[in-house]
Phi, psi and omega in degrees: 000149192274144174257156181295333167306321180277339170293320184286331196271351166291346168291099185235351180286323174308315169316300188316308191290312176325289187319321153304344185053054185229013194276120202241023180239172193056010195299122196292113157291154188232013186189183197280147177294056168276193188284001165229122169265160167258129187233140167052041187049015175253152173297138156219115177306138200252109185247001183227034160260157179276359179305042202330308214252351198064018195278327194315328171279358217268154169311305191290315175295320189276321170298310191298324185295322191284301178309329176299300167325310190307315207262336186252316191098169179284334168206186199249351173055037176186163158292147180310306187306334172244255194260015178271355178266108174292177156301322170303319190287321169300310188288319184290313185264353160284325161307330171263349163290281193316329187293323209252352180058051185231151176310319197221170162211149183231133193257122173261167178276355173211167192281324198293328206267350147290350159259316169298322185264006171222329171300312160327323195245009177261343179249117175312195187274322190264355218255184174242148164227119188269114177228144168289147181301346157258020177296172179289169192291333188299327193271331160307306192299293196317323183292326180292334178269015182255124175310336190278178196262143169263123178229138200242132168255163171297139193306126192033039170254126199272327179288328173283338201278330176306312197276333172291333183278337191284348169290343193270138177301115186315337179248027173261157175291135185229125165234130173272130174244138181208151163301159173260310175239132169294149200263356171246320176295331180052056159258170190243144185278164174263079183315291172318315175302327194264334167278344179284315184290322181301321192297303178309323176237041177057026186282164165234145178252151168239120168269114161273114181251031178313338178244008162278304181308125176096002190230314199248147154099153155326120182064356177087010166315345171115180196281309185302310188301314163323302182274355191063054197225014187299329177286353203244357190235138197284326171185183184220124164284153172234167171225150176260359187275019179244255190287347194267349161074038173219206168216134189151186176201182170202176163247121166264114173209224176265157196289332169307308185305311187295313181301334194273304197289348174286352178228016166219005192269112181293326177278001167277297189286318207241019179210134184304153178294141182312144170306145190277345162317320180303299183309304179302311187295332185290303189283339176272325186286308177297330186284318195286319188299324172274352172298326201232053199282357161290353184282330180289301163347285171307322176301301174321322182282331199267342172288305192289335160307308189297312194309311163313305184285333198274322164309288186321330177284348194084018175274153190261117186219019179041221189247042172292146174246000213211168186289347165281106171270114191256152176217100189284127194242335172074026191203131186282322180275344168292323162302310178280337172297285181334286207302307161319306183291323190286334177273338167306321172279349178091027170260117179257141193199156201227153192255125181231117183230174191297137023251027179272346154223163185299162169299327186281339185260015179307145210195156159255128186269118156258141151216154193263137178240135185304354179273341185298165167231153172326320193285329178289324180280335167305315172302316191299314176313308179307302187289319191305310184289320176291338183282307182307324183274344127347296182268331176080036168277347183246123176331158175246148165292127177312118186288148190298181184280319166298321168313308175302000000 
C-alpha cells in the first residue's frame, strides 16, 4: 500500500517550475497593497490585487481596526454559537443587511466558508444544486459537502440551463448557485434571463458576489442590484477580502434563512468567530463606499481606459465586462514565463492556468484599483506589449513589401 509520504513525493510539477525560475506563486510582498508594492526591496506596480476601491490601506479603515483591538482584543476565543459573538459582530451584520437591502446578514470567518457554511444546509438530501461550470472553487467545494445532487450547466448558457432543469423532478428543491462576476473571465452572469428560466422550473438562485460588491450595481451593492432583481434572489454571498478591506465573508438573505443557518451551519457553530478588527474594517469600508461613490465611478473609468488600450494593442481579452481583465495567452508555461518577466519589468500580475481554466484559455489576470492612475496603466500596457511580443501572445505586425 502506498504511504502518504510516497504520494506527496509524486507531485513534482511545482518543483519543476521552481527549478526553471518561473514559479509565480507565494511571491512575497513587503509592503501594504497600494497601487505600488515592494518586492525584493524594489517598487512594483500592482495590477493583480482585489483591493478594488483602494480601502485596504485607507487610514480610516486602519484606525477603525486598531480601535476595535483596543476595545475587544485580538480574537474572540470561541464560536459565534457560544461565547464568540461580540456586539461588533451584530453591528457588522446590521450594516451589511442595510447595505445589501436584505432583511438580515450572517458573518462567516472566511469568504470560502460563506459558501461552504451555507449552501450544503440549504438544499435537502433529495434536492439539486445547479452550478455554472465556471463557478468559483468555494461553490464547488460547497456542493461536495451537500447531500443533494449537483448538476452543471455550460457557462452563462441559458439554453443549457433550461435543458438541465427540464429533466429534474418538478417537486424537488433546486438551487442555482452562480458567481455574479466570474473571477477569471471578468464577465457578468445574465441574472434576469436566469431568473426567467428558474421561475419556469421552480428553482431559486443564490448569487456569489465576491467580485461584484463595491464594484457593480447602484452604490456597489452587487449583481442583483445591478439588474434591479434583488427581491427575486434567495440571497447574496459576499467576501470581505476585496472591496471591503478585510478578511471574512457573509450571506445576506431573509431573516428566516439567516435564523435557520445560525442553528444548522457547522462552519459557523464549530469555527472561531472572525476577529473584531475585521468587523470594524468592514463597517468603516461600507461607510466610505456610501460616502464616496466617486471611488466606484473612478474604477469604471479606469476599466474602460485599460480595456480599450489592451484591445487597441491587439491583446485577446475575451468578453470581460468588469475591472477583472483577462489577457489570454493560451499556454500554461508561457503564462508562468510572462508573469515573471513582467515582474522583472516592474508589473505584478496573476497567472491563471489549467485546471482553473482549460489549457487553451490560460491567461494573465489583471485586476484594477480605483486608486491607480492612467499613467500607471500606460506603463502596464507598455510592459505587456514588450513581453507579449517576445513570447508571441500578441499579434505581430505583417511585414511590409520591403521587409519581405
